[in-house]
C-alpha atoms as a PDB file:
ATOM      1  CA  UNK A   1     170.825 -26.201 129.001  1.00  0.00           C
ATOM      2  CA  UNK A   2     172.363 -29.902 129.054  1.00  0.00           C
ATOM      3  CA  UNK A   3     175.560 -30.196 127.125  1.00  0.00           C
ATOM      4  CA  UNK A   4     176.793 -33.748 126.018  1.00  0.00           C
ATOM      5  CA  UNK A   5     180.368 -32.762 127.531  1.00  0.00           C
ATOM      6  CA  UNK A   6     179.288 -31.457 130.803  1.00  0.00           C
ATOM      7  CA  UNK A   7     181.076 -33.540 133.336  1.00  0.00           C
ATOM      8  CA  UNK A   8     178.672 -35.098 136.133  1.00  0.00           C
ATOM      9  CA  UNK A   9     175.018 -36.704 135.314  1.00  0.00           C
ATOM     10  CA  UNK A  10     172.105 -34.088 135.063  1.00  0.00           C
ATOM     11  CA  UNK A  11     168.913 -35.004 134.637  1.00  0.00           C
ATOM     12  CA  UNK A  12     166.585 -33.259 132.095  1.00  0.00           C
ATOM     13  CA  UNK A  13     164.103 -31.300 133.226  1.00  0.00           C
ATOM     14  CA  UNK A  14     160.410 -32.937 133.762  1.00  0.00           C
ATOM     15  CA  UNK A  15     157.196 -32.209 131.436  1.00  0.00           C
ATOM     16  CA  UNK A  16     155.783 -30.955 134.974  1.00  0.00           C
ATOM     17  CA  UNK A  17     158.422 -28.697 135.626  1.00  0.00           C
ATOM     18  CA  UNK A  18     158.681 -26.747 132.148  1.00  0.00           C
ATOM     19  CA  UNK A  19     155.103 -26.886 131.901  1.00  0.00           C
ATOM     20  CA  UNK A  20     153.340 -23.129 132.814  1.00  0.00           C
ATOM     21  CA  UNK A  21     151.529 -23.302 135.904  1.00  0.00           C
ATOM     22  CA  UNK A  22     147.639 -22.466 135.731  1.00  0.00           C
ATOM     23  CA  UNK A  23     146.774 -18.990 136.183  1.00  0.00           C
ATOM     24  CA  UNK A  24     143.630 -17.206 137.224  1.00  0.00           C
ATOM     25  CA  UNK A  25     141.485 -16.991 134.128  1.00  0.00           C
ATOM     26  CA  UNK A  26     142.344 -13.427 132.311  1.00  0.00           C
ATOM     27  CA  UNK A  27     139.190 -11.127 131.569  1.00  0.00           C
ATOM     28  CA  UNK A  28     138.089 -11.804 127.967  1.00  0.00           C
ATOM     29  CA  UNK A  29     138.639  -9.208 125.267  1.00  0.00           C
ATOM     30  CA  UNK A  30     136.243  -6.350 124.789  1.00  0.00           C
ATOM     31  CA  UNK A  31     135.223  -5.253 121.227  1.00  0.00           C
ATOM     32  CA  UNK A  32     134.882  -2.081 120.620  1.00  0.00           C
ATOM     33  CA  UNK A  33     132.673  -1.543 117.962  1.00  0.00           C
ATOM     34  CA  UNK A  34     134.229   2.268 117.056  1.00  0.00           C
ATOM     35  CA  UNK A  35     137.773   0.616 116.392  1.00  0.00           C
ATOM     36  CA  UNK A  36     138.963   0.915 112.938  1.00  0.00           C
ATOM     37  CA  UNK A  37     139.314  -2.286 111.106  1.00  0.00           C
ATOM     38  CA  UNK A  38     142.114  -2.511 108.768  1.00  0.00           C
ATOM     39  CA  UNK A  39     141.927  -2.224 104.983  1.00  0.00           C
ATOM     40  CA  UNK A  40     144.305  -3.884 103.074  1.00  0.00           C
ATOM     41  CA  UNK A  41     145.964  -1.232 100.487  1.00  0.00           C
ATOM     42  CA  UNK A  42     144.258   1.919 102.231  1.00  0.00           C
ATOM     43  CA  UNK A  43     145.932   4.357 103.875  1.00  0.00           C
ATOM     44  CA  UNK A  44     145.560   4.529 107.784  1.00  0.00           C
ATOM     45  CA  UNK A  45     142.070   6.553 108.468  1.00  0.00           C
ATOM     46  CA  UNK A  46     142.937  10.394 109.850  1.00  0.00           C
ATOM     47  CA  UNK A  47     142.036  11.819 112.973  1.00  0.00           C
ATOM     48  CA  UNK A  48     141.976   9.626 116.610  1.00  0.00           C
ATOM     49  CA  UNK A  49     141.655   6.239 115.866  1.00  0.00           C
ATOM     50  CA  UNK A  50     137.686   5.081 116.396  1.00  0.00           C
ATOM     51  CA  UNK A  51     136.343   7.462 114.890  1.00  0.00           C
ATOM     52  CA  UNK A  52     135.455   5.645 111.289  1.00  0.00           C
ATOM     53  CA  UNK A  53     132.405   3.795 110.091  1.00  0.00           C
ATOM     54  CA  UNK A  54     131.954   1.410 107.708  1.00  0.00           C
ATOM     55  CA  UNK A  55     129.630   0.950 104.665  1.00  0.00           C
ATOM     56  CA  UNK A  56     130.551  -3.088 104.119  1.00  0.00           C
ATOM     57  CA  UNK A  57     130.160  -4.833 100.743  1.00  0.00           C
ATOM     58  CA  UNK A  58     126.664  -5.514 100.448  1.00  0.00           C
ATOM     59  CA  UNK A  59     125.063  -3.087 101.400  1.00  0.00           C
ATOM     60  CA  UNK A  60     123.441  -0.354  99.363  1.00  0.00           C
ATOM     61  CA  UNK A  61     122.834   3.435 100.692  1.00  0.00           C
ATOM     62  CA  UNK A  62     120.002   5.297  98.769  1.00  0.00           C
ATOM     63  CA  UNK A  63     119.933   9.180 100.192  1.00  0.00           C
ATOM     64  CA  UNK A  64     122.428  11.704 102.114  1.00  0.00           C
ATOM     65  CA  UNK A  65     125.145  10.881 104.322  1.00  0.00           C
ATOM     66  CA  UNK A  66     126.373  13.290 107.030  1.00  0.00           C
ATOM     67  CA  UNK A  67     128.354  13.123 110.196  1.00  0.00           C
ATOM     68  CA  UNK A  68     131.122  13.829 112.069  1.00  0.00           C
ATOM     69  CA  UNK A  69     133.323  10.676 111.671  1.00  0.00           C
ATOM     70  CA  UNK A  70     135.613   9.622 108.712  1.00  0.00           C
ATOM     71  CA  UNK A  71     133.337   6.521 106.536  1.00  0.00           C
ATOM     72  CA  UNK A  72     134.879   4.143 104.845  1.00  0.00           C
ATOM     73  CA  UNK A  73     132.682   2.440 101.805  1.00  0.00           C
ATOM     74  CA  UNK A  74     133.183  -0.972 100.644  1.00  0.00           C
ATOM     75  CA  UNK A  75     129.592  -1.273  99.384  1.00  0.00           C
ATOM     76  CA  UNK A  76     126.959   1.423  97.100  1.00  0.00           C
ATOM     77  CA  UNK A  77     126.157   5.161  97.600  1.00  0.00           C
ATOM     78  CA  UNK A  78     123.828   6.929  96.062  1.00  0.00           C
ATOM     79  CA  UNK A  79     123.060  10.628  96.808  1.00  0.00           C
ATOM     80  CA  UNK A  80     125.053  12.639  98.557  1.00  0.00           C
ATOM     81  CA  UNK A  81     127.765  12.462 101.168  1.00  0.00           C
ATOM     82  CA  UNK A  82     128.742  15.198 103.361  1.00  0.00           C
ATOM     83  CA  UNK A  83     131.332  14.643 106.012  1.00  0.00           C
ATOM     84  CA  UNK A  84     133.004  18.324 105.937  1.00  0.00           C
ATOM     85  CA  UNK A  85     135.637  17.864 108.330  1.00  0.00           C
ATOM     86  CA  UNK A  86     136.368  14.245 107.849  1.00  0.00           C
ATOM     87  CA  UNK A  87     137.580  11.708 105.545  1.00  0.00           C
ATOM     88  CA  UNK A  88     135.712   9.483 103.284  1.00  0.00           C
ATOM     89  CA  UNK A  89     137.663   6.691 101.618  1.00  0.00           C
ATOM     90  CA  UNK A  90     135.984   4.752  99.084  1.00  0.00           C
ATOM     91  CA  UNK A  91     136.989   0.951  99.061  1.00  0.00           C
ATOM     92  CA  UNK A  92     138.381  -1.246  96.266  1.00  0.00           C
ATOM     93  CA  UNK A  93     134.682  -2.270  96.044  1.00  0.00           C
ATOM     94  CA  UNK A  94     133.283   1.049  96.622  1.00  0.00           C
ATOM     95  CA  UNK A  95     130.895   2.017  93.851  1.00  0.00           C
ATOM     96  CA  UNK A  96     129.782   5.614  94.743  1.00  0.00           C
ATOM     97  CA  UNK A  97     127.186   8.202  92.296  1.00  0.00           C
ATOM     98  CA  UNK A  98     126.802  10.837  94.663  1.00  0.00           C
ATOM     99  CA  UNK A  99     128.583  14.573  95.236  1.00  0.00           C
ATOM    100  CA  UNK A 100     131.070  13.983  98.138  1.00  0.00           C
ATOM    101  CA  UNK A 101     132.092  16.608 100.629  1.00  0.00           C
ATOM    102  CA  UNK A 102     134.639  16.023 103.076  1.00  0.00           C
ATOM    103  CA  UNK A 103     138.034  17.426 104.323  1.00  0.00           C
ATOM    104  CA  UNK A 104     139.841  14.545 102.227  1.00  0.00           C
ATOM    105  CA  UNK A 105     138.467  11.770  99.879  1.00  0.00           C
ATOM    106  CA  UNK A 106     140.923   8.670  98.901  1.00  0.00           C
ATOM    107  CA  UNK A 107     139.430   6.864  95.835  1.00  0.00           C
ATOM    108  CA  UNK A 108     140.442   3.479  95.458  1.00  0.00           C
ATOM    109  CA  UNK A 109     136.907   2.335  93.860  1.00  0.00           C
ATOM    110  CA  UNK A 110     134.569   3.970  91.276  1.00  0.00           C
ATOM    111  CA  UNK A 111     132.857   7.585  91.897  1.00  0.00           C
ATOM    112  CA  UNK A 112     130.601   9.096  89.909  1.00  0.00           C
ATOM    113  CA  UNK A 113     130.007  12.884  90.519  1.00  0.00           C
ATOM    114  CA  UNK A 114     131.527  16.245  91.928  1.00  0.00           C
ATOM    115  CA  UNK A 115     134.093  15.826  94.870  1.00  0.00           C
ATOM    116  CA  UNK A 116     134.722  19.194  97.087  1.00  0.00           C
ATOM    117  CA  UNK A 117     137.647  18.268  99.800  1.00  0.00           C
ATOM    118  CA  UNK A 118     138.592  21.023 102.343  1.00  0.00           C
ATOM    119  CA  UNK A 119     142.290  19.849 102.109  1.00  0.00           C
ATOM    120  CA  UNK A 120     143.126  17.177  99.154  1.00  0.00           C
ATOM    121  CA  UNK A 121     141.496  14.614  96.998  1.00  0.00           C
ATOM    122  CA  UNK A 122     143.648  11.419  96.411  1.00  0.00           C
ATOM    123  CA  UNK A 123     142.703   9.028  93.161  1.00  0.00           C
ATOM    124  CA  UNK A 124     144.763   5.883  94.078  1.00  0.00           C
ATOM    125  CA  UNK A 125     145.744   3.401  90.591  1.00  0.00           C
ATOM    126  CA  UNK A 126     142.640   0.924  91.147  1.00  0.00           C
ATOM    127  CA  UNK A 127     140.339   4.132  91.608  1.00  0.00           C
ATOM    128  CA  UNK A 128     138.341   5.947  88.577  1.00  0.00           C
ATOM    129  CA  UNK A 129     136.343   9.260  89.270  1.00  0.00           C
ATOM    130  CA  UNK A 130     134.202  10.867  86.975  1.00  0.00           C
ATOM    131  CA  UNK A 131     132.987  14.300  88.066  1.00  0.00           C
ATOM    132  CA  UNK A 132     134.414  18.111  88.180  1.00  0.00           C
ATOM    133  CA  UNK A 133     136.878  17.750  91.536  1.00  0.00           C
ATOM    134  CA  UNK A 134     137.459  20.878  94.373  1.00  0.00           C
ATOM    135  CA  UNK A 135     139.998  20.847  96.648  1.00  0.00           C
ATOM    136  CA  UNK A 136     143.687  22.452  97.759  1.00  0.00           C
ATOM    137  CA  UNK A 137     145.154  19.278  96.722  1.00  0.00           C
ATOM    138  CA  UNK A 138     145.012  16.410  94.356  1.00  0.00           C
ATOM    139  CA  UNK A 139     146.676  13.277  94.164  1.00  0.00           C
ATOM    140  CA  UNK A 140     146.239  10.874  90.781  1.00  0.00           C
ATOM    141  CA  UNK A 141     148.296   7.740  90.554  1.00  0.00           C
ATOM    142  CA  UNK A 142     149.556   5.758  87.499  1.00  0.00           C
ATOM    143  CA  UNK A 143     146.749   3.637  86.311  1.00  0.00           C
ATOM    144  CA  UNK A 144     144.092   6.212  87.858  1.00  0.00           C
ATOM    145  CA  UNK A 145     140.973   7.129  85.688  1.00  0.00           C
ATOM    146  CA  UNK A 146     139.964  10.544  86.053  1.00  0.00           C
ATOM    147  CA  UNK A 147     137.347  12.704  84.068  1.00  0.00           C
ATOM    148  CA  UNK A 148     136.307  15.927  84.878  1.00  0.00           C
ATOM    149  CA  UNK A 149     137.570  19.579  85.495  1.00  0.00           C
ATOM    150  CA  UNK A 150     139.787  20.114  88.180  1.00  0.00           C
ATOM    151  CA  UNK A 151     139.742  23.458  90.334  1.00  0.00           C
ATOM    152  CA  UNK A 152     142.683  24.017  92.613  1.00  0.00           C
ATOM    153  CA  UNK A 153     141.504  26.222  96.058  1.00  0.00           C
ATOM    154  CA  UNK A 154     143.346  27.628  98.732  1.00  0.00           C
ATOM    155  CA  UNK A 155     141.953  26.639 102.233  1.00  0.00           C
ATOM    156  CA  UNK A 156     139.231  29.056 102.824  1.00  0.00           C
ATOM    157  CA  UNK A 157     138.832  30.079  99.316  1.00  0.00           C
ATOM    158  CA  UNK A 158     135.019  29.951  98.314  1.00  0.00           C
ATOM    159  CA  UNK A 159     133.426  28.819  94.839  1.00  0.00           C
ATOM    160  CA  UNK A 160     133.604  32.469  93.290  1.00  0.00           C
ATOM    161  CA  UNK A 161     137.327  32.580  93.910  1.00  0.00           C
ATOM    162  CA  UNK A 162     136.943  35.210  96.472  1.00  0.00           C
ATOM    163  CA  UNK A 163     138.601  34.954  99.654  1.00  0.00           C
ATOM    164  CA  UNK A 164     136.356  34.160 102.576  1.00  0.00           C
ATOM    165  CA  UNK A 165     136.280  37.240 104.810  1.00  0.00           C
ATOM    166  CA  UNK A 166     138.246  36.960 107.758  1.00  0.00           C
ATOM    167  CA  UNK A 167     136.866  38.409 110.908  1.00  0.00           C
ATOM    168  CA  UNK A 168     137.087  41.763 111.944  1.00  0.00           C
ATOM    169  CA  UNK A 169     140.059  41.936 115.131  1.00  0.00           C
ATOM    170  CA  UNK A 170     138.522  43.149 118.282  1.00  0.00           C
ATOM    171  CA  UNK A 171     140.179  46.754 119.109  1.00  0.00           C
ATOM    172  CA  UNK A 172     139.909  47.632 122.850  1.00  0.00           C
ATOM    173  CA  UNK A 173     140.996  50.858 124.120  1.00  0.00           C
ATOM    174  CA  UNK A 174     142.900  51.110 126.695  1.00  0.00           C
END
């Protein structure tokens, strides 16, 4: 760098030579239609990243929905939604009236009916659910609405309470 009290005359440097020089063109970005798009004020989607689709704003599902990738819904469900070992996250503009079941729903719209969740069930302060709720978790922020019963499970407890039955351990004989 040139310094007014630097003894001697220096010349600054040329456009030419602080401009980059040209360099073969670089391949063009892919899309990749599986990535996950971020949400502003949802949490990061579970499991490897890709593996989420998306129900956008305007449109309007009428039926069931099953998989085996997380869904994210920004528009309307109705019917029923059964993703059992994934997530299902339901968008500030979510408006769901369908039974969801699915390892882990996060409510940040409005659901209407019963939610079963392997693991936990997560009702963020923008969200309102209205149904009886399953799960080994639950999560309801300040500002939440919530109406229904709630039923606390242990994983691999079934609806009657009971245990499920574990298998029975092989026994060889030596």
């Amino acid at each position: 760098m040139w310094k007014p009290n630097q003894t001697g005359t220096t010349t600054p440097p040329t456009i030419d030579a602080i401009r980059p020089t040209p360099t073969p063109a670089t391949p063009a970005t892919t899309f990749d239609p599986g990535a996950v798009r971020p949400t502003s004020g949802a949490a990061p989607a579970a499991g490897p990243v890709g593996e989420q689709a998306t129900i956008g704003k305007s449109l309007i599902v009428k039926g069931e929905v099953s998989g085996s990738e997380s869904l994210y819904i920004d528009g309307k469900v109705e019917g029923a939604i059964n993703l059992p070992g994934n997530r299902v996250t339901v968008g500030r503009n979510g408006q769901v009236a369908a039974n969801i079941m699915a390892r882990e729903v996060v409510v940040l719209g409005k659901v209407r009916g019963n939610v079963h969740a392997s693991d936990r069930v997560d009702i963020r302060s923008e969200g309102s659910l209205t149904g009886d709720v399953a799960a080994a978790r639950i999560s309801i922020e300040d500002g939440a609405y919530f109406k229904g019963g709630i039923d606390i499970r242990k994983p691999g407890e079934t609806k009657n309470g009971a245990a499920t039955p574990l298998p029975e351990p092989a026994i060889t004989e030596a």
